[in-house]
């Protein structure tokens, strides 16, 4: 299998042109890895996709603004939606349970908050590792519900 050097689409190695964008196959990277598709910054798509998740939603915003390749923009948007959403859940839960604790909610609310924080952080850690590995393997791994939002943000 080969990858298009222009849009990153995977296609048959014997094809003369990329089926998605029409780029001649002579300029596409052959083999199983998209290693010959660097951007202006010198990063290949799979490395840039991995870096979209490196600092959670912050690098998602950065790569969404600076990289124009569809594969990288999708992963940047998915990082922004996934980890930005988890971050907001932690903030809202902290405000809700923290306010309840000070208003006489007692330690029961505190224990529930700690449990919720741990579950959200564990889910975030698992997603962080999974998404970085999938992006590095040049897979467009789509999270349920999040991927549709990411497509809208990435401009698909």
PDB file of C-alpha atoms in Angstrom:
ATOM      1  CA  UNK A   1       0.000   0.000   0.000  1.00  0.00           C
ATOM      2  CA  UNK A   2       1.075   3.570  -0.668  1.00  0.00           C
ATOM      3  CA  UNK A   3       0.186   6.924   0.862  1.00  0.00           C
ATOM      4  CA  UNK A   4      -0.492  10.093  -1.110  1.00  0.00           C
ATOM      5  CA  UNK A   5       2.115  12.776  -0.454  1.00  0.00           C
ATOM      6  CA  UNK A   6      -0.520  15.507  -0.829  1.00  0.00           C
ATOM      7  CA  UNK A   7      -3.533  14.341   1.223  1.00  0.00           C
ATOM      8  CA  UNK A   8      -2.242  11.242   3.047  1.00  0.00           C
ATOM      9  CA  UNK A   9      -4.836   8.858   1.637  1.00  0.00           C
ATOM     10  CA  UNK A  10      -3.825   5.210   1.514  1.00  0.00           C
ATOM     11  CA  UNK A  11      -4.236   3.579  -1.900  1.00  0.00           C
ATOM     12  CA  UNK A  12      -3.076   0.598  -3.944  1.00  0.00           C
ATOM     13  CA  UNK A  13       0.624   0.726  -4.853  1.00  0.00           C
ATOM     14  CA  UNK A  14      -0.115  -0.004  -8.527  1.00  0.00           C
ATOM     15  CA  UNK A  15      -2.468   2.994  -8.908  1.00  0.00           C
ATOM     16  CA  UNK A  16      -1.296   5.818 -11.156  1.00  0.00           C
ATOM     17  CA  UNK A  17      -3.102   8.556  -9.214  1.00  0.00           C
ATOM     18  CA  UNK A  18      -4.453   9.129  -5.712  1.00  0.00           C
ATOM     19  CA  UNK A  19      -8.180   8.278  -5.770  1.00  0.00           C
ATOM     20  CA  UNK A  20      -8.999  11.165  -3.406  1.00  0.00           C
ATOM     21  CA  UNK A  21      -7.061  14.187  -4.684  1.00  0.00           C
ATOM     22  CA  UNK A  22      -5.622  13.045  -8.037  1.00  0.00           C
ATOM     23  CA  UNK A  23      -1.957  13.484  -7.086  1.00  0.00           C
ATOM     24  CA  UNK A  24       0.283  11.407  -9.413  1.00  0.00           C
ATOM     25  CA  UNK A  25       1.435   8.203  -7.714  1.00  0.00           C
ATOM     26  CA  UNK A  26       5.039   8.863  -8.674  1.00  0.00           C
ATOM     27  CA  UNK A  27       5.152  11.525  -5.974  1.00  0.00           C
ATOM     28  CA  UNK A  28       3.435   9.369  -3.355  1.00  0.00           C
ATOM     29  CA  UNK A  29       5.371   7.582  -0.658  1.00  0.00           C
ATOM     30  CA  UNK A  30       5.497   3.834  -1.169  1.00  0.00           C
ATOM     31  CA  UNK A  31       5.607   1.199   1.529  1.00  0.00           C
ATOM     32  CA  UNK A  32       3.606   0.651   4.654  1.00  0.00           C
ATOM     33  CA  UNK A  33       4.499   3.847   6.516  1.00  0.00           C
ATOM     34  CA  UNK A  34       3.859   7.444   5.469  1.00  0.00           C
ATOM     35  CA  UNK A  35       7.396   8.489   6.316  1.00  0.00           C
ATOM     36  CA  UNK A  36       8.023  10.534   3.156  1.00  0.00           C
ATOM     37  CA  UNK A  37       5.252  13.058   3.712  1.00  0.00           C
ATOM     38  CA  UNK A  38       6.789  15.890   5.713  1.00  0.00           C
ATOM     39  CA  UNK A  39       5.126  19.259   6.062  1.00  0.00           C
ATOM     40  CA  UNK A  40       6.897  22.593   5.961  1.00  0.00           C
ATOM     41  CA  UNK A  41       7.971  21.960   9.554  1.00  0.00           C
ATOM     42  CA  UNK A  42       9.588  18.657   8.585  1.00  0.00           C
ATOM     43  CA  UNK A  43       7.119  16.487  10.541  1.00  0.00           C
ATOM     44  CA  UNK A  44       5.507  13.486   8.908  1.00  0.00           C
ATOM     45  CA  UNK A  45       1.751  13.119   9.262  1.00  0.00           C
ATOM     46  CA  UNK A  46       1.960  10.314  11.798  1.00  0.00           C
ATOM     47  CA  UNK A  47       4.387  12.198  14.055  1.00  0.00           C
ATOM     48  CA  UNK A  48       2.333  15.393  13.796  1.00  0.00           C
ATOM     49  CA  UNK A  49      -0.813  13.359  14.567  1.00  0.00           C
ATOM     50  CA  UNK A  50       0.863  11.924  17.664  1.00  0.00           C
ATOM     51  CA  UNK A  51       1.986  15.377  18.789  1.00  0.00           C
ATOM     52  CA  UNK A  52      -1.605  16.643  18.523  1.00  0.00           C
ATOM     53  CA  UNK A  53      -2.284  14.603  21.658  1.00  0.00           C
ATOM     54  CA  UNK A  54       1.035  15.189  23.449  1.00  0.00           C
ATOM     55  CA  UNK A  55      -0.117  18.064  25.686  1.00  0.00           C
ATOM     56  CA  UNK A  56      -3.802  17.181  25.473  1.00  0.00           C
ATOM     57  CA  UNK A  57      -6.067  19.948  24.108  1.00  0.00           C
ATOM     58  CA  UNK A  58      -3.306  22.580  24.064  1.00  0.00           C
ATOM     59  CA  UNK A  59      -1.314  20.898  21.283  1.00  0.00           C
ATOM     60  CA  UNK A  60      -4.619  20.140  19.582  1.00  0.00           C
ATOM     61  CA  UNK A  61      -5.260  23.878  19.245  1.00  0.00           C
ATOM     62  CA  UNK A  62      -1.699  24.539  18.089  1.00  0.00           C
ATOM     63  CA  UNK A  63      -1.750  21.915  15.336  1.00  0.00           C
ATOM     64  CA  UNK A  64      -5.270  22.893  14.286  1.00  0.00           C
ATOM     65  CA  UNK A  65      -3.977  26.406  13.645  1.00  0.00           C
ATOM     66  CA  UNK A  66      -0.635  25.611  11.988  1.00  0.00           C
ATOM     67  CA  UNK A  67      -1.109  22.376  10.007  1.00  0.00           C
ATOM     68  CA  UNK A  68      -3.369  22.154   6.959  1.00  0.00           C
ATOM     69  CA  UNK A  69      -3.158  18.404   6.244  1.00  0.00           C
ATOM     70  CA  UNK A  70      -6.547  16.677   6.729  1.00  0.00           C
ATOM     71  CA  UNK A  71      -5.125  13.786   8.780  1.00  0.00           C
ATOM     72  CA  UNK A  72      -3.360  16.108  11.214  1.00  0.00           C
ATOM     73  CA  UNK A  73      -6.301  18.532  11.424  1.00  0.00           C
ATOM     74  CA  UNK A  74      -8.656  15.666  12.297  1.00  0.00           C
ATOM     75  CA  UNK A  75      -6.406  14.443  15.117  1.00  0.00           C
ATOM     76  CA  UNK A  76      -5.899  18.003  16.372  1.00  0.00           C
ATOM     77  CA  UNK A  77      -9.658  18.585  16.445  1.00  0.00           C
ATOM     78  CA  UNK A  78     -10.299  15.216  18.090  1.00  0.00           C
ATOM     79  CA  UNK A  79      -7.691  16.056  20.736  1.00  0.00           C
ATOM     80  CA  UNK A  80      -9.321  19.427  21.342  1.00  0.00           C
ATOM     81  CA  UNK A  81     -12.829  17.969  21.697  1.00  0.00           C
ATOM     82  CA  UNK A  82     -11.820  14.908  23.746  1.00  0.00           C
ATOM     83  CA  UNK A  83      -9.425  16.439  26.228  1.00  0.00           C
ATOM     84  CA  UNK A  84     -11.095  19.842  26.289  1.00  0.00           C
ATOM     85  CA  UNK A  85     -14.347  18.078  27.187  1.00  0.00           C
ATOM     86  CA  UNK A  86     -12.696  16.012  29.911  1.00  0.00           C
ATOM     87  CA  UNK A  87     -11.077  19.160  31.274  1.00  0.00           C
ATOM     88  CA  UNK A  88     -14.443  20.924  31.405  1.00  0.00           C
ATOM     89  CA  UNK A  89     -16.009  17.934  33.188  1.00  0.00           C
ATOM     90  CA  UNK A  90     -13.302  18.144  35.845  1.00  0.00           C
ATOM     91  CA  UNK A  91     -13.805  21.897  36.279  1.00  0.00           C
ATOM     92  CA  UNK A  92     -17.599  21.666  36.546  1.00  0.00           C
ATOM     93  CA  UNK A  93     -17.443  18.686  38.901  1.00  0.00           C
ATOM     94  CA  UNK A  94     -14.917  20.492  41.073  1.00  0.00           C
ATOM     95  CA  UNK A  95     -17.128  23.565  41.278  1.00  0.00           C
ATOM     96  CA  UNK A  96     -20.275  21.535  41.941  1.00  0.00           C
ATOM     97  CA  UNK A  97     -18.841  19.243  44.597  1.00  0.00           C
ATOM     98  CA  UNK A  98     -16.608  21.895  46.109  1.00  0.00           C
ATOM     99  CA  UNK A  99     -19.565  24.236  46.529  1.00  0.00           C
ATOM    100  CA  UNK A 100     -21.632  21.407  48.030  1.00  0.00           C
ATOM    101  CA  UNK A 101     -18.865  20.608  50.513  1.00  0.00           C
ATOM    102  CA  UNK A 102     -18.741  24.186  51.782  1.00  0.00           C
ATOM    103  CA  UNK A 103     -22.536  24.412  51.997  1.00  0.00           C
ATOM    104  CA  UNK A 104     -22.786  21.476  54.386  1.00  0.00           C
ATOM    105  CA  UNK A 105     -22.539  18.567  51.919  1.00  0.00           C
ATOM    106  CA  UNK A 106     -20.010  16.902  54.183  1.00  0.00           C
ATOM    107  CA  UNK A 107     -17.453  14.280  53.343  1.00  0.00           C
ATOM    108  CA  UNK A 108     -19.890  12.179  51.299  1.00  0.00           C
ATOM    109  CA  UNK A 109     -19.760  14.729  48.505  1.00  0.00           C
ATOM    110  CA  UNK A 110     -15.998  14.967  48.849  1.00  0.00           C
ATOM    111  CA  UNK A 111     -15.565  11.195  48.415  1.00  0.00           C
ATOM    112  CA  UNK A 112     -17.823  11.201  45.374  1.00  0.00           C
ATOM    113  CA  UNK A 113     -15.828  14.051  43.860  1.00  0.00           C
ATOM    114  CA  UNK A 114     -12.524  12.266  44.424  1.00  0.00           C
ATOM    115  CA  UNK A 115     -13.951   9.124  42.817  1.00  0.00           C
ATOM    116  CA  UNK A 116     -15.233  11.088  39.816  1.00  0.00           C
ATOM    117  CA  UNK A 117     -11.889  12.868  39.401  1.00  0.00           C
ATOM    118  CA  UNK A 118     -10.031   9.551  39.476  1.00  0.00           C
ATOM    119  CA  UNK A 119     -12.366   7.949  36.920  1.00  0.00           C
ATOM    120  CA  UNK A 120     -12.136  10.911  34.536  1.00  0.00           C
ATOM    121  CA  UNK A 121      -8.356  11.044  34.854  1.00  0.00           C
ATOM    122  CA  UNK A 122      -8.031   7.284  34.301  1.00  0.00           C
ATOM    123  CA  UNK A 123     -10.251   7.506  31.206  1.00  0.00           C
ATOM    124  CA  UNK A 124      -8.160  10.450  30.009  1.00  0.00           C
ATOM    125  CA  UNK A 125      -4.906   8.538  30.479  1.00  0.00           C
ATOM    126  CA  UNK A 126      -6.200   5.501  28.595  1.00  0.00           C
ATOM    127  CA  UNK A 127      -7.539   7.673  25.751  1.00  0.00           C
ATOM    128  CA  UNK A 128      -4.316   9.680  25.641  1.00  0.00           C
ATOM    129  CA  UNK A 129      -2.160   6.574  25.157  1.00  0.00           C
ATOM    130  CA  UNK A 130      -4.580   4.902  22.711  1.00  0.00           C
ATOM    131  CA  UNK A 131      -4.992   7.992  20.525  1.00  0.00           C
ATOM    132  CA  UNK A 132      -1.260   8.716  20.374  1.00  0.00           C
ATOM    133  CA  UNK A 133      -0.491   5.121  19.367  1.00  0.00           C
ATOM    134  CA  UNK A 134      -3.222   5.080  16.704  1.00  0.00           C
ATOM    135  CA  UNK A 135      -2.107   8.430  15.264  1.00  0.00           C
ATOM    136  CA  UNK A 136       1.510   7.252  15.112  1.00  0.00           C
ATOM    137  CA  UNK A 137       0.354   4.114  13.267  1.00  0.00           C
ATOM    138  CA  UNK A 138      -1.281   6.489  10.746  1.00  0.00           C
ATOM    139  CA  UNK A 139      -4.790   5.312  11.632  1.00  0.00           C
ATOM    140  CA  UNK A 140      -7.687   7.714  11.669  1.00  0.00           C
ATOM    141  CA  UNK A 141      -9.134   6.245  14.872  1.00  0.00           C
ATOM    142  CA  UNK A 142     -12.556   7.791  15.444  1.00  0.00           C
ATOM    143  CA  UNK A 143     -13.998   8.083  18.932  1.00  0.00           C
ATOM    144  CA  UNK A 144     -17.792   7.762  19.090  1.00  0.00           C
ATOM    145  CA  UNK A 145     -19.607  11.116  19.333  1.00  0.00           C
ATOM    146  CA  UNK A 146     -16.310  13.013  19.370  1.00  0.00           C
ATOM    147  CA  UNK A 147     -15.360  12.244  15.762  1.00  0.00           C
ATOM    148  CA  UNK A 148     -18.384  14.031  14.291  1.00  0.00           C
ATOM    149  CA  UNK A 149     -17.540  17.172  16.256  1.00  0.00           C
ATOM    150  CA  UNK A 150     -13.901  16.840  15.243  1.00  0.00           C
ATOM    151  CA  UNK A 151     -14.885  16.564  11.568  1.00  0.00           C
ATOM    152  CA  UNK A 152     -16.852  19.791  11.894  1.00  0.00           C
ATOM    153  CA  UNK A 153     -13.984  21.621  13.559  1.00  0.00           C
ATOM    154  CA  UNK A 154     -11.363  20.257  11.146  1.00  0.00           C
ATOM    155  CA  UNK A 155     -13.416  21.486   8.210  1.00  0.00           C
ATOM    156  CA  UNK A 156     -14.518  18.235   6.622  1.00  0.00           C
TER     157      UNK A 156
END
